[in-house]
mmCIF file of C-alpha atoms in Angstrom:
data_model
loop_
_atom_site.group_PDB
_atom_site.id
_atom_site.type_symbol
_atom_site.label_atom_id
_atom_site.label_comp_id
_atom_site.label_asym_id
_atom_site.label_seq_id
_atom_site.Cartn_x
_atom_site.Cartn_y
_atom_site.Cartn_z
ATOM 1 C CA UNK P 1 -93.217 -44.372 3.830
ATOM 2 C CA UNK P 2 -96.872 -42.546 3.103
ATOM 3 C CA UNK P 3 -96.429 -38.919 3.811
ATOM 4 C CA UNK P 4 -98.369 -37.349 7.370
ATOM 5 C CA UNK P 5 -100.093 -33.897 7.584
ATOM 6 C CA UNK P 6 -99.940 -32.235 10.764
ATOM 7 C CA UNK P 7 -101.348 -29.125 11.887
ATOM 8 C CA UNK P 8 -97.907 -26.694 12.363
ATOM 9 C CA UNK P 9 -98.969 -25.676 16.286
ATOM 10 C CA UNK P 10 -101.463 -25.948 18.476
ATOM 11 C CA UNK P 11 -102.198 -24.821 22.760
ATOM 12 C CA UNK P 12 -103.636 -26.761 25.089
ATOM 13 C CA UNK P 13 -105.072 -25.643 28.579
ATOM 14 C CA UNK P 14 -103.463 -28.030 31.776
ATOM 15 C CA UNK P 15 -105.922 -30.770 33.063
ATOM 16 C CA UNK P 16 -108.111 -31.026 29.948
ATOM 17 C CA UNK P 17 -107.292 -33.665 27.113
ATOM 18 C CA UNK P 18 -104.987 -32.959 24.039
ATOM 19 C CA UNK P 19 -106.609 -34.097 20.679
ATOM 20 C CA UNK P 20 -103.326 -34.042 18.234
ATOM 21 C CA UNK P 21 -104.337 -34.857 14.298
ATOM 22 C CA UNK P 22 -102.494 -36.248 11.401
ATOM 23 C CA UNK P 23 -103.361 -37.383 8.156
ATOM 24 C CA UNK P 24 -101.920 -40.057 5.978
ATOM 25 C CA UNK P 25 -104.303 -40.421 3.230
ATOM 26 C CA UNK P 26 -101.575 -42.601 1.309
ATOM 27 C CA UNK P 27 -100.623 -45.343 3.554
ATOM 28 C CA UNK P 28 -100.546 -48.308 2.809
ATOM 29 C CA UNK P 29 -101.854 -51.684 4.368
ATOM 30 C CA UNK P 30 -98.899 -52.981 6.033
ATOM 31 C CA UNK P 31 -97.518 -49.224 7.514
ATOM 32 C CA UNK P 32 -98.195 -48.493 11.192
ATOM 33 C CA UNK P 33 -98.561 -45.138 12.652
ATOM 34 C CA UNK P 34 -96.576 -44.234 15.274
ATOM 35 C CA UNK P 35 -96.520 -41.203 17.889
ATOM 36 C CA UNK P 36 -92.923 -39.969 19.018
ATOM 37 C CA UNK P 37 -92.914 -36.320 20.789
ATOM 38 C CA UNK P 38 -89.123 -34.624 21.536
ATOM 39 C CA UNK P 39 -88.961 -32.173 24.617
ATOM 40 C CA UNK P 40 -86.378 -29.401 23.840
ATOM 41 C CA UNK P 41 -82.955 -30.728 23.494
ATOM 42 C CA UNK P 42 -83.959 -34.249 24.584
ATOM 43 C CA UNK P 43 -84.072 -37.694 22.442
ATOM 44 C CA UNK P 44 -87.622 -38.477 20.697
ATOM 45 C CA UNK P 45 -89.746 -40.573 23.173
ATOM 46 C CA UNK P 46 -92.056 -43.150 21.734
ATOM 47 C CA UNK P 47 -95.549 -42.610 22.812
ATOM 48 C CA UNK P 48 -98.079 -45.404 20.939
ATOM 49 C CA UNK P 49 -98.446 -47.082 17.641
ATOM 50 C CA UNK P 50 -100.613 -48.885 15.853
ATOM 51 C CA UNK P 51 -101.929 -50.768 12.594
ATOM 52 C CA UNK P 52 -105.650 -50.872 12.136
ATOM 53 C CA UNK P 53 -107.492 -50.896 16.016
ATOM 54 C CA UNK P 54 -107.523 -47.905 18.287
ATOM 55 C CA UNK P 55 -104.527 -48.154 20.809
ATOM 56 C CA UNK P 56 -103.939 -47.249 24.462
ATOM 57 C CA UNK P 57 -101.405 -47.242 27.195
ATOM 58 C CA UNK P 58 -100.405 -45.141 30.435
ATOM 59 C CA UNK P 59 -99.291 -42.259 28.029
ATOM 60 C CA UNK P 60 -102.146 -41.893 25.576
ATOM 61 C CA UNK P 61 -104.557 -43.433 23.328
ATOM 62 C CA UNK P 62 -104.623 -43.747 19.299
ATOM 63 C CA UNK P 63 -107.456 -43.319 16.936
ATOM 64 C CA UNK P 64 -106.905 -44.866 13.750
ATOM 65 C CA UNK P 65 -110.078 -43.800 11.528
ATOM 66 C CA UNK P 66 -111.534 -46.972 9.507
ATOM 67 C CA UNK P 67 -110.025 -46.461 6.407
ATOM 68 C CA UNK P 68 -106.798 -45.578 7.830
ATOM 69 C CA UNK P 69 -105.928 -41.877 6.456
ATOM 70 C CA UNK P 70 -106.006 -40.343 9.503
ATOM 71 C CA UNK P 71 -105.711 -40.604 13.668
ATOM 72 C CA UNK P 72 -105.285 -38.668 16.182
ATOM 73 C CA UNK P 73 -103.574 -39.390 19.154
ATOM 74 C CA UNK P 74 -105.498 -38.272 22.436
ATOM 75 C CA UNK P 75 -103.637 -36.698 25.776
ATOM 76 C CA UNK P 76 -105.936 -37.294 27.789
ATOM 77 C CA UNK P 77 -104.971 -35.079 31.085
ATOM 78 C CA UNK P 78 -102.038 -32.744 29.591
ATOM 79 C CA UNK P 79 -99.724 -31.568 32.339
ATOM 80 C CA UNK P 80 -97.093 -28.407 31.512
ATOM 81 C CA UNK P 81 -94.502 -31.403 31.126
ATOM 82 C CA UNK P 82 -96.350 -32.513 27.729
ATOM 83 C CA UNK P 83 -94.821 -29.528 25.968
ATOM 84 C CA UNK P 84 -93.149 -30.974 23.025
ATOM 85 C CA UNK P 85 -92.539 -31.384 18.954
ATOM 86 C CA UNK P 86 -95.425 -34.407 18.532
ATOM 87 C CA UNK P 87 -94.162 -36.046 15.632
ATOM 88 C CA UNK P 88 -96.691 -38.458 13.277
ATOM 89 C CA UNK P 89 -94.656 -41.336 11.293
ATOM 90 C CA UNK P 90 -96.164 -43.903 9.053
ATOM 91 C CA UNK P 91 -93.861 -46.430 9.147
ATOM 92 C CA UNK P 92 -92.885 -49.538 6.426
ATOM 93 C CA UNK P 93 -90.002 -50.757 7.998
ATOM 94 C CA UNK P 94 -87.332 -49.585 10.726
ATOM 95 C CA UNK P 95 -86.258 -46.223 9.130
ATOM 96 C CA UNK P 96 -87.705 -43.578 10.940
ATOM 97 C CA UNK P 97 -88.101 -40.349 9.933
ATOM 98 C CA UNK P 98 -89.420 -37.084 11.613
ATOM 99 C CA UNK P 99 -91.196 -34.296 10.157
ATOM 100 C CA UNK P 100 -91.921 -31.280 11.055
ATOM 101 C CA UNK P 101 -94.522 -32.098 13.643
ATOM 102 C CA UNK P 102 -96.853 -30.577 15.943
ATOM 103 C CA UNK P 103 -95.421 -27.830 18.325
ATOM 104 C CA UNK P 104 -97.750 -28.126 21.628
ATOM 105 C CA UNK P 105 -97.703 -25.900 24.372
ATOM 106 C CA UNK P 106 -99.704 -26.501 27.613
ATOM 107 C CA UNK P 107 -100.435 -23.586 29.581
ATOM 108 C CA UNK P 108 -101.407 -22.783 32.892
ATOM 109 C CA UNK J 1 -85.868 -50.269 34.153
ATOM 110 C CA UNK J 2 -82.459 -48.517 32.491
ATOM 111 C CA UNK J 3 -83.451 -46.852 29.306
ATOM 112 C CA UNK J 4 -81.378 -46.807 26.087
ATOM 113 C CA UNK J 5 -77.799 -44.864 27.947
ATOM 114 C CA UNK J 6 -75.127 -42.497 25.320
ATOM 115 C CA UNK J 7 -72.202 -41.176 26.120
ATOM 116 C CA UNK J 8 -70.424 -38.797 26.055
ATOM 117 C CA UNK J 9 -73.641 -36.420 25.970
ATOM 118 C CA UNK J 10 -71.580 -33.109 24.852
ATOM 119 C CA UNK J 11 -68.360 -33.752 22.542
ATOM 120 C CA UNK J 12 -66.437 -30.612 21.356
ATOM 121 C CA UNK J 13 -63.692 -31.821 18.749
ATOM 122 C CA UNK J 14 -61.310 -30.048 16.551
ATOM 123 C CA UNK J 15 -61.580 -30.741 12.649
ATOM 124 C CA UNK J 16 -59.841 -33.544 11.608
ATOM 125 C CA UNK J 17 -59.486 -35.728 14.865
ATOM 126 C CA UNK J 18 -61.179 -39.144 14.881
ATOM 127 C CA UNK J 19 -64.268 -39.543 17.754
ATOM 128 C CA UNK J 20 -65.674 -42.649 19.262
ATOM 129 C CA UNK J 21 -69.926 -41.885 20.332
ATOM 130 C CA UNK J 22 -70.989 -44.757 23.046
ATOM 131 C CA UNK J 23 -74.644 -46.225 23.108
ATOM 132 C CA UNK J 24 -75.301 -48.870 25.966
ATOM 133 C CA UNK J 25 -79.032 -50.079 24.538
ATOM 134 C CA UNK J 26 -81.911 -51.494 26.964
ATOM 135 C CA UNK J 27 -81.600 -54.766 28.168
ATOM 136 C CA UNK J 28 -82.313 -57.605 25.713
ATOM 137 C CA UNK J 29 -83.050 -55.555 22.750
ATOM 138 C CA UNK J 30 -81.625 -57.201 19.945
ATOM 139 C CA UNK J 31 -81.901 -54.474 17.595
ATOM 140 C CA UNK J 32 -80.213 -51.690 17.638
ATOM 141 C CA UNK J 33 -79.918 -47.959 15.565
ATOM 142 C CA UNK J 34 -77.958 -45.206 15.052
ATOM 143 C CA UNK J 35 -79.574 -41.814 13.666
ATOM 144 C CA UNK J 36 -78.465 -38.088 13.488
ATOM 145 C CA UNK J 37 -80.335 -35.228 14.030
ATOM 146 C CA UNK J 38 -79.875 -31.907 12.694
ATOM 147 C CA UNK J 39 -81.766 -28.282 12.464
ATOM 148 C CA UNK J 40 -81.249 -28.737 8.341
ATOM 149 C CA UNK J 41 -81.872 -32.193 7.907
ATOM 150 C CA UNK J 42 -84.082 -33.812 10.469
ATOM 151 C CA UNK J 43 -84.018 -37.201 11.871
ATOM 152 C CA UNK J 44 -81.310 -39.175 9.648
ATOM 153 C CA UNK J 45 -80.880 -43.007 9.659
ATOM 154 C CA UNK J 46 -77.383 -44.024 9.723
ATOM 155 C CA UNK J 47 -77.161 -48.443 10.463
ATOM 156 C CA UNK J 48 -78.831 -50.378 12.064
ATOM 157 C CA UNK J 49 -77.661 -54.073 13.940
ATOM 158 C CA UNK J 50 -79.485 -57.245 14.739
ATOM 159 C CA UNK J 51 -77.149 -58.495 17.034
ATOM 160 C CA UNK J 52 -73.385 -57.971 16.567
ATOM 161 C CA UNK J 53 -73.983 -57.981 12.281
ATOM 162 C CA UNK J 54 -74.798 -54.854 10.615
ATOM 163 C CA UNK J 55 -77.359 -55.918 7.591
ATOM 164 C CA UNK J 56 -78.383 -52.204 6.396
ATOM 165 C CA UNK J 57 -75.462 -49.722 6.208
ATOM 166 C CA UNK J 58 -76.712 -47.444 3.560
ATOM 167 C CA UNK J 59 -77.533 -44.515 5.937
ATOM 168 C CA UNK J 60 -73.715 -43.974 6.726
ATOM 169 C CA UNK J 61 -72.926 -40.618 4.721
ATOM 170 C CA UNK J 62 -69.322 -41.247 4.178
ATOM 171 C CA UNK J 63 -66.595 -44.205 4.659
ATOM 172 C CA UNK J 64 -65.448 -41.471 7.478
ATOM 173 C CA UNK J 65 -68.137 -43.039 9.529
ATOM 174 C CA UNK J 66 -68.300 -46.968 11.112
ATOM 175 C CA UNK J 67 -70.174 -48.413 13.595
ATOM 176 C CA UNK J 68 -69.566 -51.929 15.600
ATOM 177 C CA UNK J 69 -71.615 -53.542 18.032
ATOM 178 C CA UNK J 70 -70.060 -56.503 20.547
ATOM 179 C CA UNK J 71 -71.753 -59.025 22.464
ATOM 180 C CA UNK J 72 -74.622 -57.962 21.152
ATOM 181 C CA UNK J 73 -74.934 -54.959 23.485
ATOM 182 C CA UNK J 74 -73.041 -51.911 23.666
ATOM 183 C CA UNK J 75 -72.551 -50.158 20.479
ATOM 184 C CA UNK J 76 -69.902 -47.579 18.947
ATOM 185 C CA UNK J 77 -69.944 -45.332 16.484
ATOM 186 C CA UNK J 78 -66.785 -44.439 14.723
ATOM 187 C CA UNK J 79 -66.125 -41.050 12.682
ATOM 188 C CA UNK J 80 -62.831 -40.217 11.515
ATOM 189 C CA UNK J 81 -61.117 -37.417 10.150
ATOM 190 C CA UNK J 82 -64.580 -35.064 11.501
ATOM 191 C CA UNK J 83 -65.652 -32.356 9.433
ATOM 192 C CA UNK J 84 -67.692 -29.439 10.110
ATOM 193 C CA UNK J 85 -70.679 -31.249 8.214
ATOM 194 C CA UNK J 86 -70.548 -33.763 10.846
ATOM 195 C CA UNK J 87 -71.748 -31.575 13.860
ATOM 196 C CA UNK J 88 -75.260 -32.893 14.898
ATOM 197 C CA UNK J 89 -77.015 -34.839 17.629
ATOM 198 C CA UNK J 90 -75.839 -38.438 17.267
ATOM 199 C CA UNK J 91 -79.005 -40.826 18.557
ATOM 200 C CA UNK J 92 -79.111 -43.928 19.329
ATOM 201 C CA UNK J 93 -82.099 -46.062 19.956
ATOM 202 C CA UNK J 94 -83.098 -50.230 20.427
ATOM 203 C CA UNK J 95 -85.823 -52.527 20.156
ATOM 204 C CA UNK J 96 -86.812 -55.923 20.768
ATOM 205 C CA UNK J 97 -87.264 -56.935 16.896
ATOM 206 C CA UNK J 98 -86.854 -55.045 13.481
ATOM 207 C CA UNK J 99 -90.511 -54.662 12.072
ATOM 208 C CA UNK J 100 -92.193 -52.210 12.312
ATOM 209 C CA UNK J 101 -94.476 -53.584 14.722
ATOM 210 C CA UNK J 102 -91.583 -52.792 17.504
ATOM 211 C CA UNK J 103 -90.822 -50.103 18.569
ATOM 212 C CA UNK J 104 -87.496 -47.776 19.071
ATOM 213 C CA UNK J 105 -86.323 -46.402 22.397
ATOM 214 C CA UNK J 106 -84.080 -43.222 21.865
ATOM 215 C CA UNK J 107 -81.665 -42.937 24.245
ATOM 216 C CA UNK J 108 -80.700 -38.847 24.923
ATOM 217 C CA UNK J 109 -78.333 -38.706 22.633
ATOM 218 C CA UNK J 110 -74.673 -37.171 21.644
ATOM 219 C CA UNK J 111 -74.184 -33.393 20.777
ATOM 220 C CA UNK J 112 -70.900 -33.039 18.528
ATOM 221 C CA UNK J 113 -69.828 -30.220 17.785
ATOM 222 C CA UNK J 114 -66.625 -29.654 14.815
ATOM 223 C CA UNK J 115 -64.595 -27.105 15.046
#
């Protein structure tokens, strides 16, 4: 699977929206990028994926740039229960893998 | 609706005895995965079934470790003779196909601990 870039940490204020970035400048045509995020001591929780269009659901929303070597997923409201690893995969086949992510923290 | 389930969620064992990790995956997901999870190592595939058959093993680190799945539901994962190495979060996690167009629901996994 094509390798993701995320920035290491990043603060968000309550209420306003959460723009998370990851780059994947080698992926390839058939990978999708997915969005997990793990709250402390819990099991990952899928957020969105997607191939080539922008994605939403009730969670969040996906950007997938045109030539596909970076997105950013978009919290649109963050609420102090959004706290989490964010974790960017590319992703080939079923394998996932996690690394080390985006540490959020929504304050107050 | 019920999310993926795993039980026990804390197991404490003594090195050497055999434990049995429980994952009860949603509803008519056909596919289903084990992973570990550790500080060192990250997220870790281990196997993953499509139904009650098991076509990719190659994650398992050891013959220590087996997995079965029945009736195409609950799943159990197998690791005998545990070693302090094997002390990690044990997840489990489903889907409705294997592609990675679907996608995996974790349940909260298993935290075993070797002593």
């Amino acid at each position: 699977d094509a390798k993701t870039t995320q920035p290491p940490s990043m603060d968000c204020a309550e209420g306003r929206a959460a723009n998370l970035p990851c780059n994947h400048s080698t992926i390839s045509g058939n990978e999708y990028v997915y969005w997990y995020r793990q709250i402390h001591s819990q099991g990952p929780q899928y957020i969105i994926h997607g191939l080539k269009n922008n994605e939403t659901n009730e969670m969040a929303s996906l950007i997938i740039t045109e030539d596909r070597k970076s997105s950013t997923l978009i919290l649109p409201h963050a609420t102090l229960r959004d706290t989490a690893v964010y974790y960017c995969i590319v992703l080939h086949d079923y394998k996932l893998s996690f690394g080390a992510g985006t540490t959020v923290t929504v304050r107050a | 609706g019920a999310g993926v389930s795993q039980s026990p969620s804390n197991k404490v064992t003594e090195k050497g005895k055999d434990v049995e990790l429980r994952c009860d995956p949603i509803s008519g997901h056909t596919a289903l995965y084990w992973y570990r999870q550790s500080l060192g190592q990250g997220l870790e595939f281990l196997i993953y079934f499509q139904g009650n058959s098991a076509p990719d093993k190659s994650g398992l680190p050891s013959d220590r470790f087996s997995a079965e799945r029945t009736g195409g539901s609950v799943s159990t994962l197998t690791i005998q003779r545990t070693q302090q190495e094997d002390s990690a979060v044990y997840l489990c996690a489903s889907s409705t196909g294997v592609s990675p167009a679907y996608e995996q629901y974790f349940g909260p996994g298993t935290r075993l601990t070797v002593t």
